[in-house]
Coordinates of C-alpha atoms and ligand atoms in Angstrom, one line a residue:
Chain A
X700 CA 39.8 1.0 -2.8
X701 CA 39.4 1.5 0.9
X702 CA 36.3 -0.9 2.8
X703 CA 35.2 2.4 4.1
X704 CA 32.2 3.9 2.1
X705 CA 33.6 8.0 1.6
X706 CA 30.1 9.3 3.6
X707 CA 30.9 6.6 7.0
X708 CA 34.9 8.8 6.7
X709 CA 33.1 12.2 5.9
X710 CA 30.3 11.6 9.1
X711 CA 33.5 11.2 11.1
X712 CA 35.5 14.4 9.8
X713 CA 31.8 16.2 10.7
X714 CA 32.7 14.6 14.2
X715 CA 35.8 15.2 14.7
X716 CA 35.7 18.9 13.7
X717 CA 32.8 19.8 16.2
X718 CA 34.8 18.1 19.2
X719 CA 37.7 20.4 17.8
X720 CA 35.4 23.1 17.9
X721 CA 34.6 22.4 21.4
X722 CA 38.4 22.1 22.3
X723 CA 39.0 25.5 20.6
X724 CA 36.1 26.8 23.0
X725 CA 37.9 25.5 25.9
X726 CA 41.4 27.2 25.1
X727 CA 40.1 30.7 24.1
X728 CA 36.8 30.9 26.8
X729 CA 38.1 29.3 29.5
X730 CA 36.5 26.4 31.5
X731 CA 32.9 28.1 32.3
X732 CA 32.2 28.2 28.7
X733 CA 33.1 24.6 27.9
X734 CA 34.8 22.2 29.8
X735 CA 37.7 20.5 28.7
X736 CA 36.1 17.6 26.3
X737 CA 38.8 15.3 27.9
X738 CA 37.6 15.5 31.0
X739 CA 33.6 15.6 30.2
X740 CA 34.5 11.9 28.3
X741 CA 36.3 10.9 31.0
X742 CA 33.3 12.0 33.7
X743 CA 30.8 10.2 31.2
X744 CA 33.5 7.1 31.4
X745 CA 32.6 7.1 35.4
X746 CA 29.2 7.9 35.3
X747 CA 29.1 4.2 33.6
X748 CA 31.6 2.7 35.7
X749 CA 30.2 4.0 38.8
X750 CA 26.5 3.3 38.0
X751 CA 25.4 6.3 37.8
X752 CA 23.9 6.9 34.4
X753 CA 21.7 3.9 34.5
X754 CA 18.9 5.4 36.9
X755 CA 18.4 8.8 34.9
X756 CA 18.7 6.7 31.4
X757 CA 16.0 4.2 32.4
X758 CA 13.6 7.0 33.5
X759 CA 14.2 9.0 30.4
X760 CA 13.0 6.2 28.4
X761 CA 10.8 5.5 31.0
X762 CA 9.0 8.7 30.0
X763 CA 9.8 9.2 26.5
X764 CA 8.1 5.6 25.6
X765 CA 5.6 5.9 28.8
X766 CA 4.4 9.4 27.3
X767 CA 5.0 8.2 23.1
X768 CA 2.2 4.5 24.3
X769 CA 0.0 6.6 26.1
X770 CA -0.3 9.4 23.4
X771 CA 0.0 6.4 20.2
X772 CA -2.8 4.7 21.9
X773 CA -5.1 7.8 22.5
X774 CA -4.2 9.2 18.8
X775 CA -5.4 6.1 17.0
X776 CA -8.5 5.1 19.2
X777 CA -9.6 8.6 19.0
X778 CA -8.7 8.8 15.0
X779 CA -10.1 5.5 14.2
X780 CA -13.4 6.9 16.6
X781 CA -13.4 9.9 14.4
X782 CA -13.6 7.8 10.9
X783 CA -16.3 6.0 12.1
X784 CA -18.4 9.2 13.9
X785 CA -17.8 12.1 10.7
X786 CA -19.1 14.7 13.4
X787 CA -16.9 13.5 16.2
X788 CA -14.0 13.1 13.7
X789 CA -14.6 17.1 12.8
X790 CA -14.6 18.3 16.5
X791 CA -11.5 16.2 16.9
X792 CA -9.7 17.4 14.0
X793 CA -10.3 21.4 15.2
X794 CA -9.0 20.4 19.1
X795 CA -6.1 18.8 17.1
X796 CA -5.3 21.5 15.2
X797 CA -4.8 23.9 18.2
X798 CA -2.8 20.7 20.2
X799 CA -0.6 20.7 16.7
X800 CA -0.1 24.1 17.2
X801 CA 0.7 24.5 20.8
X802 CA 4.5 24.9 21.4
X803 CA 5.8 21.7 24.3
X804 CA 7.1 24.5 26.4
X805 CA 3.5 25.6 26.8
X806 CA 1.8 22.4 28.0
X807 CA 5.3 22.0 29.9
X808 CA 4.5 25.2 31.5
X809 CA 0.9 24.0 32.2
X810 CA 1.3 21.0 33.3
X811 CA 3.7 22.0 36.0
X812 CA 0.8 23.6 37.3
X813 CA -1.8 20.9 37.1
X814 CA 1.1 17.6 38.2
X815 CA 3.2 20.2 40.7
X816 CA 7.0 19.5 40.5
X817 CA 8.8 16.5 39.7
X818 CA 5.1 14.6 38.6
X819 CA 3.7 13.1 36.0
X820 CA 4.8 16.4 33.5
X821 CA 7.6 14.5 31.1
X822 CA 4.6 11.8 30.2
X823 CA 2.1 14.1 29.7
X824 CA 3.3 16.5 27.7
X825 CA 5.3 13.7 25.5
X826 CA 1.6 12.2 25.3
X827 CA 0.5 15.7 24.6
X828 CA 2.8 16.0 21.3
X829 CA 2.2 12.3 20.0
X830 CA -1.7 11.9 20.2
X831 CA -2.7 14.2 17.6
X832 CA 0.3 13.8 15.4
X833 CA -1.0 10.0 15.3
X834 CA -4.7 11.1 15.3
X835 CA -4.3 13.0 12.5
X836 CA -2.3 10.8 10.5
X837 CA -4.9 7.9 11.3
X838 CA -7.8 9.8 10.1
X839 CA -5.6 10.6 7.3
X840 CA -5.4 6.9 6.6
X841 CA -9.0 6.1 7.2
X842 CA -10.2 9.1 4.5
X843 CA -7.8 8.1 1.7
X844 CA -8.7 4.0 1.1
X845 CA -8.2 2.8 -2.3
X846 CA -10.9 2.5 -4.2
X847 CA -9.1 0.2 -6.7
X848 CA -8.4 -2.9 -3.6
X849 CA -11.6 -2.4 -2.4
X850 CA -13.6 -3.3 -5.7
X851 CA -11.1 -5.9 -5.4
X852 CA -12.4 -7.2 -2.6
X853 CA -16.3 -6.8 -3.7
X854 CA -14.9 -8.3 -7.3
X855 CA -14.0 -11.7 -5.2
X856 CA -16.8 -11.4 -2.7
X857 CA -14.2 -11.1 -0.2
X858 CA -16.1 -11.4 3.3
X859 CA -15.8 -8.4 6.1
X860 CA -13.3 -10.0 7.9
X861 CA -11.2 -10.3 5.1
X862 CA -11.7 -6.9 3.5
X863 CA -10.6 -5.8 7.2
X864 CA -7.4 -7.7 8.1
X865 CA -6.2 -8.2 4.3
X866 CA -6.9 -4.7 2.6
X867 CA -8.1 -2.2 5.4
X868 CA -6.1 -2.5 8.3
X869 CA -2.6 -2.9 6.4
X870 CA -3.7 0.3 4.7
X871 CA -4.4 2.4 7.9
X872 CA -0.5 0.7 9.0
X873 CA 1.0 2.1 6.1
X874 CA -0.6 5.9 6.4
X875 CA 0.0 5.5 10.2
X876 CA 3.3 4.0 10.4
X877 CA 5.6 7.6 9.0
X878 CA 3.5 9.8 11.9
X879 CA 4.6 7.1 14.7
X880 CA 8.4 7.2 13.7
X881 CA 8.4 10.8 13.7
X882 CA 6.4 10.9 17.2
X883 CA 8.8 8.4 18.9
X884 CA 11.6 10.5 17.5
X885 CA 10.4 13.6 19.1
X886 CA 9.2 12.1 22.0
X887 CA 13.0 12.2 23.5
X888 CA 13.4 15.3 22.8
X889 CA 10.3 16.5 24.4
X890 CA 11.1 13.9 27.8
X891 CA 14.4 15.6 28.1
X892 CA 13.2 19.6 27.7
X893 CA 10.5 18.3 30.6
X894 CA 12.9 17.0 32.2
X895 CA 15.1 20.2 32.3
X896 CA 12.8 22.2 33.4
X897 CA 10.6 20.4 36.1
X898 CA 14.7 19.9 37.3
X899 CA 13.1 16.3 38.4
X900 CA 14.6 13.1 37.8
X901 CA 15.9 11.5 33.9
X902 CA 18.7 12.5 32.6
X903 CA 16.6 16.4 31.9
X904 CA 16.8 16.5 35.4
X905 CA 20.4 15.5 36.3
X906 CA 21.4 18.3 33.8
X907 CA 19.3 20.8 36.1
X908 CA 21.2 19.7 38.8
X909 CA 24.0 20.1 37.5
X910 CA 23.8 23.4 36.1
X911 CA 22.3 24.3 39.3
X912 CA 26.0 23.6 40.9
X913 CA 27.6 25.5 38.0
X914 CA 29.4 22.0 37.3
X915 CA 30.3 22.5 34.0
X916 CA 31.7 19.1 33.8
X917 CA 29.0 17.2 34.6
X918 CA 26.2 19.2 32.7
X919 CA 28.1 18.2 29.6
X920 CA 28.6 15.0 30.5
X921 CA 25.1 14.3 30.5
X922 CA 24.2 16.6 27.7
X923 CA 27.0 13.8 26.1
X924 CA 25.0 10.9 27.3
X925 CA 21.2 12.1 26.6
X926 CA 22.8 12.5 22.2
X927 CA 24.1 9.2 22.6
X928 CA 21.0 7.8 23.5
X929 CA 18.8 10.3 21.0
X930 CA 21.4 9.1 18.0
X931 CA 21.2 5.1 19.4
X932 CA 17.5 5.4 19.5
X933 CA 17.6 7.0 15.9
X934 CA 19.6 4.5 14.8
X935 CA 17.4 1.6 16.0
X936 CA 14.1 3.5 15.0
X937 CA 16.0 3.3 11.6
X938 CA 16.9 0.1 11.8
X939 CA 13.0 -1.9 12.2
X940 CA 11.5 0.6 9.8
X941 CA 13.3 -0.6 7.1
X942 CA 12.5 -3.4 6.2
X943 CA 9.2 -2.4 7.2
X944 CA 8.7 0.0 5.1
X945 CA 10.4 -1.6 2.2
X946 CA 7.4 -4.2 2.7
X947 CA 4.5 -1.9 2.5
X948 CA 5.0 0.6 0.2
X949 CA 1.9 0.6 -2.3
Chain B
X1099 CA -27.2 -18.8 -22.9
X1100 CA -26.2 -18.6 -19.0
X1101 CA -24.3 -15.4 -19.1
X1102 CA -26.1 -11.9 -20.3
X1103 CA -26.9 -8.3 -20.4
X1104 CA -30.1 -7.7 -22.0
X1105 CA -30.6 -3.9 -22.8
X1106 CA -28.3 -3.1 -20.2
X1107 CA -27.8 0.7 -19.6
X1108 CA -24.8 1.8 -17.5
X1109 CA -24.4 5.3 -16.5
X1110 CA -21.2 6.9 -15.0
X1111 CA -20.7 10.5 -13.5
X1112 CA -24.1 11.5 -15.6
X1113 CA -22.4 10.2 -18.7
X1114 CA -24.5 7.5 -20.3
X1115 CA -21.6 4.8 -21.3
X1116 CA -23.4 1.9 -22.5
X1117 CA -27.0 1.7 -23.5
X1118 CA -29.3 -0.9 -24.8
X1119 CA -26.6 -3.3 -25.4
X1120 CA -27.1 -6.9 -25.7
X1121 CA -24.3 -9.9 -25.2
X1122 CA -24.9 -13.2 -24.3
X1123 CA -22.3 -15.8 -23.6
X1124 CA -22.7 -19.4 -24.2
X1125 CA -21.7 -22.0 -20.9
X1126 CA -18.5 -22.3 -22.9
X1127 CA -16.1 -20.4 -25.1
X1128 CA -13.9 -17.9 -25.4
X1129 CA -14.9 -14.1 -26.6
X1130 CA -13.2 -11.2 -27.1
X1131 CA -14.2 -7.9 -26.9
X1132 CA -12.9 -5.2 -29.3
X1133 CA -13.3 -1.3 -29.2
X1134 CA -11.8 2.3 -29.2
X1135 CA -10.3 3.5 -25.8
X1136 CA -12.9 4.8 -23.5
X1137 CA -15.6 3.2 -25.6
X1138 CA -16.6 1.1 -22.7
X1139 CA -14.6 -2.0 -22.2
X1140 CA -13.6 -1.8 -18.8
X1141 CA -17.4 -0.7 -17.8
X1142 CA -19.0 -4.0 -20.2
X1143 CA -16.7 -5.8 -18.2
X1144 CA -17.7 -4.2 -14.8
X1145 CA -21.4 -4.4 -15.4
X1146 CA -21.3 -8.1 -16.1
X1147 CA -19.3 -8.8 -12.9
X1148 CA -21.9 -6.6 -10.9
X1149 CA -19.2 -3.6 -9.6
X1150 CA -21.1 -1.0 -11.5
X1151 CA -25.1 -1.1 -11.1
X1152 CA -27.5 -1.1 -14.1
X1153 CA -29.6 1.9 -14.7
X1154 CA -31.6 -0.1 -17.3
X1155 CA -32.3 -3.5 -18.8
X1156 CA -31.1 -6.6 -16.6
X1157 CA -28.1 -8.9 -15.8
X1158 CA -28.4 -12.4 -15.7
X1159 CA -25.3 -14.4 -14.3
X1160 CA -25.5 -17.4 -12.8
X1161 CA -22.5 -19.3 -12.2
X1162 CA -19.1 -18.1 -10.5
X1163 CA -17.5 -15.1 -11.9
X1164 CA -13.9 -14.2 -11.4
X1165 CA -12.2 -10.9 -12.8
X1166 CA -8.7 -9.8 -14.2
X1167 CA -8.4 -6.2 -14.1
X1168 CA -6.9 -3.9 -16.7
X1169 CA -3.9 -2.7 -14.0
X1170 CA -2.9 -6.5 -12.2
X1171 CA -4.4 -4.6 -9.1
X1172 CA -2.2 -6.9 -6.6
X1173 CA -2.7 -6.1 -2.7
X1174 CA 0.9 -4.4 -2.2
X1175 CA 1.9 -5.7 1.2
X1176 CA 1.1 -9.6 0.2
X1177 CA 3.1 -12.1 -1.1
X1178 CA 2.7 -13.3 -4.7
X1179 CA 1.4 -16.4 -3.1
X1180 CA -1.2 -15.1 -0.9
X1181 CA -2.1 -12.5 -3.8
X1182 CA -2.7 -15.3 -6.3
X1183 CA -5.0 -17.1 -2.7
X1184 CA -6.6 -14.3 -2.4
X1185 CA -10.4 -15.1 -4.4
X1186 CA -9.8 -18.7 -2.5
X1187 CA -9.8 -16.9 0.8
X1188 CA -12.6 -14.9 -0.4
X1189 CA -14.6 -18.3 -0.7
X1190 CA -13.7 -19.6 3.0
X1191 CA -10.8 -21.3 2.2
X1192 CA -8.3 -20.9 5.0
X1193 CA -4.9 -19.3 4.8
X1194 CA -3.0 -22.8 3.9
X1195 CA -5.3 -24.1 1.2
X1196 CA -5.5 -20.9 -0.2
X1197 CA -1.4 -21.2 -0.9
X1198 CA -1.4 -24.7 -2.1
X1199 CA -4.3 -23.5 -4.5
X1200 CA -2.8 -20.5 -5.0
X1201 CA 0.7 -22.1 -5.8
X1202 CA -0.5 -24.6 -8.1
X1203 CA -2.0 -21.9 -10.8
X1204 CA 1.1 -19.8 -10.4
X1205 CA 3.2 -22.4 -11.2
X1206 CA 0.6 -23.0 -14.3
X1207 CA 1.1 -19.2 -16.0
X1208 CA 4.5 -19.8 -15.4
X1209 CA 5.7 -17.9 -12.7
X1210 CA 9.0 -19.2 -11.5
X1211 CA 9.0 -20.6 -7.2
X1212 CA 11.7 -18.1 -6.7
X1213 CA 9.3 -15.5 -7.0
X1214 CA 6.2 -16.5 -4.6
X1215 CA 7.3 -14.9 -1.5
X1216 CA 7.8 -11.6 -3.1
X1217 CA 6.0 -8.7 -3.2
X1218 CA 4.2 -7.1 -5.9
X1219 CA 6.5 -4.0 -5.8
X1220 CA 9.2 -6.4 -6.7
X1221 CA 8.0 -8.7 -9.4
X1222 CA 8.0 -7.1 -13.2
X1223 CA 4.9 -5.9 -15.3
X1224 CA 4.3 -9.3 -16.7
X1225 CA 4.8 -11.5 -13.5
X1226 CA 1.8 -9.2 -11.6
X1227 CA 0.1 -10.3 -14.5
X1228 CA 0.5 -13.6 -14.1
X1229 CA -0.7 -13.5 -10.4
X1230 CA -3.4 -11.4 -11.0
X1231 CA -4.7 -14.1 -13.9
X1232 CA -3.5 -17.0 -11.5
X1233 CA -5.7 -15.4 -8.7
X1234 CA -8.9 -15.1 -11.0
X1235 CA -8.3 -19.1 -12.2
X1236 CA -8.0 -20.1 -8.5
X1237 CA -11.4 -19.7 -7.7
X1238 CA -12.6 -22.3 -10.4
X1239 CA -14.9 -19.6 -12.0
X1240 CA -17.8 -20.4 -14.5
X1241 CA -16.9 -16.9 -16.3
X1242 CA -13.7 -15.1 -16.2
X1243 CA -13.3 -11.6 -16.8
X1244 CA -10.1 -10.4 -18.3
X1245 CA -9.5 -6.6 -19.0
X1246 CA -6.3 -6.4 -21.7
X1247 CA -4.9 -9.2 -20.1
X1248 CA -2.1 -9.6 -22.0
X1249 CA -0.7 -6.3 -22.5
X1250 CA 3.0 -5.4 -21.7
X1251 CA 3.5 -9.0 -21.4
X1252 CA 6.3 -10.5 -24.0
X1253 CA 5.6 -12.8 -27.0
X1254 CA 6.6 -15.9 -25.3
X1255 CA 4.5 -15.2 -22.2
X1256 CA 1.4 -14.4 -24.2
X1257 CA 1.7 -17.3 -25.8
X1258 CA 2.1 -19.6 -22.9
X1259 CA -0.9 -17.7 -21.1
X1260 CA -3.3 -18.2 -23.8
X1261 CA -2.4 -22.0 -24.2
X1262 CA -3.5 -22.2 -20.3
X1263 CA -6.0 -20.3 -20.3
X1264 CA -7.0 -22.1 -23.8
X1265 CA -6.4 -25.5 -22.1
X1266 CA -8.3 -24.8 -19.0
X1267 CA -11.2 -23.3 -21.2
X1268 CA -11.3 -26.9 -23.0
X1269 CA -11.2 -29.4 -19.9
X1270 CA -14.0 -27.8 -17.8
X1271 CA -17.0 -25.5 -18.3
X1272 CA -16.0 -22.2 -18.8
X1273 CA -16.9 -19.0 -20.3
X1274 CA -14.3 -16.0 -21.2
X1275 CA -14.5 -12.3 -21.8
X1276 CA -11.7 -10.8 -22.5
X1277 CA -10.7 -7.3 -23.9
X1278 CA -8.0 -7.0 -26.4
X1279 CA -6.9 -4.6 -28.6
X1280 CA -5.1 -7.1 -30.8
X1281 CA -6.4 -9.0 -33.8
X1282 CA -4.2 -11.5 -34.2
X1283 CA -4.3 -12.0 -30.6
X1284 CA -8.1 -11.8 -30.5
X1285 CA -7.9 -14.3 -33.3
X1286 CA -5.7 -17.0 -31.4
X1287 CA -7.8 -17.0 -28.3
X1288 CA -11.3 -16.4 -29.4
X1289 CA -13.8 -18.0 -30.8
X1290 CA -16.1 -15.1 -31.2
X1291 CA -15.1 -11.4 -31.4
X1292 CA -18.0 -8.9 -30.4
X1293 CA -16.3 -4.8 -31.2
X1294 CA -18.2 -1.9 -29.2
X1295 CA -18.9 0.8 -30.9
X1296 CA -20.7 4.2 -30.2
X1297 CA -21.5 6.6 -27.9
X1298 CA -23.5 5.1 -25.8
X1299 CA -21.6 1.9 -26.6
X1300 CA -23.3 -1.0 -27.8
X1301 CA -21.8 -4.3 -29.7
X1302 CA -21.8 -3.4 -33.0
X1303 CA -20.3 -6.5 -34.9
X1304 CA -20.1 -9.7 -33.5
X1305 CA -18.5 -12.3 -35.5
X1306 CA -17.6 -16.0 -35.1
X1307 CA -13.6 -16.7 -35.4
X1308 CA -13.9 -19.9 -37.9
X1309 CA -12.2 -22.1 -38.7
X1310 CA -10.2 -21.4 -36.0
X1311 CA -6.6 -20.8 -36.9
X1312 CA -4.1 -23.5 -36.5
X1313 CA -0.9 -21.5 -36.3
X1314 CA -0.4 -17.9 -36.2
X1315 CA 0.6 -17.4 -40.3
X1316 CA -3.9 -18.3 -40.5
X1317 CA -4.2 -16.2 -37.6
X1318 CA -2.3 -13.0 -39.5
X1319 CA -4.7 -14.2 -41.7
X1320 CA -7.8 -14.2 -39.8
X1321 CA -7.0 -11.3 -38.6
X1322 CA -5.9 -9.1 -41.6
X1323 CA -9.7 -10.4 -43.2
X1324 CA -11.2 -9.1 -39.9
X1325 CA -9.7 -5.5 -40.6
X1326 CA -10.9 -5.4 -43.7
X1327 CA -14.4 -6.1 -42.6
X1328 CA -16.0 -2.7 -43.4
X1329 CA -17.9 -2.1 -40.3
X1330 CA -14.7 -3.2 -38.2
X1331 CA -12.3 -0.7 -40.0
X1332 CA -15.0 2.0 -39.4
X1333 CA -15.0 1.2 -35.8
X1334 CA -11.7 0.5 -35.2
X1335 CA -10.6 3.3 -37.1
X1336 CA -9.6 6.3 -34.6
X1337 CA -11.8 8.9 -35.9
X1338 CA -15.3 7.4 -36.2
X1339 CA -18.1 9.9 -36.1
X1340 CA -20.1 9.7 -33.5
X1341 CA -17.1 8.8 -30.7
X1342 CA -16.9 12.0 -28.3
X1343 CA -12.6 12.7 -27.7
Ligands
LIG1198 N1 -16.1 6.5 -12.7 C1 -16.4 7.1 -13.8 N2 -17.0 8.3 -13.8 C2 -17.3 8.9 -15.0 N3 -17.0 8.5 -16.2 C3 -16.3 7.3 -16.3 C4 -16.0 6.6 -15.1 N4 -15.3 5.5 -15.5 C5 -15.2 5.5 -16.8 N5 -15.8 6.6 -17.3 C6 -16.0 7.0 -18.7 O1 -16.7 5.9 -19.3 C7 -16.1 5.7 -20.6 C8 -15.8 4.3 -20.8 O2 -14.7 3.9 -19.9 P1 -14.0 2.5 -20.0 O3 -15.1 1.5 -19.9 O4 -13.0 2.5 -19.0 O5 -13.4 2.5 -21.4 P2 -12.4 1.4 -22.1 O6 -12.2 0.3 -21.1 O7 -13.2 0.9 -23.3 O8 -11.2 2.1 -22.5 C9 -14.9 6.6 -20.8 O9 -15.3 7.7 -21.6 C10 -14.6 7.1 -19.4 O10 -14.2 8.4 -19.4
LIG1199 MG1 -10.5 -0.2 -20.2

């Protein structure tokens, strides 16, 4: 038998037949409906050798985990706020609904207004998505304790501290853990359609620029490098909640 | 007598589960407690360890008490180890004496090095059982609580945990309650079986296991003249009058 598992060769046929698909677009619409994909991987190739991609890469990430800390932070202090305070926690949970519920393009919209152009937009609204995915999932965590550990605890005459750090907190981790993978997944994708449209600076904003000057080329060049950083980001996301999650689950 | 209900009443969700029922333990010993499912083993065993409040009669338990819960009830993102430390924590011990505690009663019931560091999710049925038993003995108790301690657990294991806990029960003072639903079992580790019967539950027969069986043919024994007890069969038997399904 070959070393290489059947899905690894499969993933690569799935590959292989969109860049043919991309080729085929190419021959039959010409070079203003896709560029050759030679010559986009070959631009990509000297965007790295020239030093180019580095700036708009770094302030991508600068913004996706800028925006994902800022919004983390807010959605568990205000969650773990709202399991202490049951009426706070209530008005919360009815501003988060509606902030679930708001489409990024909205508050993208919005907060051109309030930051002007080329401002503080990409963090915000990545901030904007996380906090009350994370709030939500924190009360979440807070409500559902188990009964079962915590007669545990008052069994053995555990003492507060203990009943926090041992059973409480690694609880709330568990329940909270999921909602921040998902949030740090999404907060790329948000960065970049910020990015796009406030046509400021990131690799969202190259793209603008780029599509401004009908280069064809380069927009897909760095429509190229912003899924190679989505997928490598995946991939390590993947990668430390693994184990993690291995470990906790009750 | 240092351990006892007297007339307790225990009342859950507006159901009255035990009432007026009397058990006292001596300083030492081992008891066992017998009964139907949902007769109110779990709850005798919770009212004497204080988790469930008394609506009536009193509780008198002085001493250390230490519980083994029907499910092994392990905290799922610690180790073995620290799960077997964790009553020794309770107490103030710190994290390190807790583990050498800790390891020295899991190596006790038995459970091989090569599985300290793991987690509950990956150890068996009968190795959380250990743990959860080793984490009761840890903390020295004066009584230990043991819901169905034994159950899932194979032949060889049983027999291994009752010697310890047999053992242990004989070098220091120490009194045991423990439910079983096994005779023979209840005949090798006790030396008194108390069997709950009624609704509300209160302990019907209590009966001295003696002579205490040497070997387990005299514990068959034991046990087979146990069933036969009139009042045992009519409470042990599934469909006794007065037991709501
Ligand atoms: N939290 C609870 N609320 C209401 N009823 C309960 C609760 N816990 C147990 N019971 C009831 O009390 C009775 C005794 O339960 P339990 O002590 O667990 O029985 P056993 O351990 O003998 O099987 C059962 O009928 C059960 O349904
Ligand atoms: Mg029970």
């Amino acid at each position: 038998m070959a070393p290489v598992p059947r899905r690894i060769v499969f993933a690569v046929l799935g590959l292989l037949t969109l860049l043919l698909a991309w080729q085929a677009a190419f021959v039959r619409g010409g070079p203003f409906v896709m560029p050759r994909p030679a010559d986009t991987l070959w631009r990509c190739l000297a965007l790295v050798r020239d030093g180019a991609l580095w700036r708009p890469v770094a302030l991508t990430a600068a913004h996706a985990l800028g925006g994902f800390a800022v919004g983390a932070w807010a959605g568990l202090l205000l969650g773990l706020a709202g399991g202490a305070w049951r009426d706070l926690g209530a008005t919360l949970q009815g501003v988060s609904t509606i902030a679930l519920g708001m489409p990024p393009i909205i508050w993208i919209v919005l907060a051109l207004f309030w930051f002007g152009p080329q401002g503080a937009t990409p963090v915000f609204v990545v901030a904007v998505g996380v906090a009350p995915v994370v709030f939500a999932a924190t009360m979440a965590g807070l409500h559902d304790t188990s009964p079962a550990l915590e007669e545990l605890a008052t069994a053995f005459g555990a003492s507060w501290r203990q009943r926090l750090f041992e059973v409480r907190v690694p609880q709330l981790a568990v329940a909270v853990a999921p909602a921040l993978a998902t949030a740090l997944g999404f907060s790329w994708k948000i960065a970049l359609m910020a990015e796009v449209i406030d046509a400021g600076d990131g690799i969202g904003g190259a793209i603008a620029t780029a599509r401004a000057q009908l280069d064809m080329v380069d927009t897909m060049a760095w429509v190229v490098v912003a899924l190679a950083l989505l997928l490598g980001a995946d991939a390590l996301l993947a990668l430390a909640i693994r184990p993690a999650a291995g470990r906790s689950r009750p | 007598m240092r351990f006892a209900l007297e007339q307790a009443c225990v009342r859950l969700g507006g159901r009255i589960v035990l009432d007026g029922l009397d058990l006292a333990l001596a300083r030492r010993g081992i008891t066992v407690v017998m009964g139907l499912s949902g007769i109110g083993k779990t709850t005798l065993l919770n009212a004497m360890a204080g988790l469930v409040p008394l609506d009536g009669g009193r509780r008198r338990i002085d001493g250390r008490v230490a519980m083994v819960f029907q499910d092994a009830r392990l905290v799922p993102w610690q180790s073995a180890l620290d799960n077997a430390g964790f009553g020794v924590r309770a107490l103030g011990a710190g994290k390190a004496h807790a583990r050498e505690q800790a390891a020295a009663w899991l190596a006790r019931t038995g459970l091989a090095c090569e599985h300290w560091y793991k987690r509950p999710d990956a150890l068996s049925g009968g190795m959380q059982r250990r743990v959860a038993l080793a984490r009761a003995l840890a903390v020295v108790p004066d009584l230990l609580l043991m819901d169905e301690p034994f159950t899932g657990l194979d032949m060889a294991s049983c027999t291994r945990l009752r010697d310890v806990l047999r053992q242990w029960a004989a070098e220091r003072e120490l009194a045991i309650l423990c439910v079983s639903h096994d005779p023979v079992e209840a005949a090798l580790l006790a030396d008194r079986i108390v069997v709950l019967g009624g609704a509300p539950a209160t302990a019907r027969v209590d009966l001295p296991v003696s002579p205490r069986p040497a070997d387990a043919a005299e514990a068959y024994a034991f046990a087979a003249g146990f069933m036969r007890h009139p009042e045992v069969a009519a409470l042990l038997a599934s469909g006794e009058e007065d037991h709501p399904v």
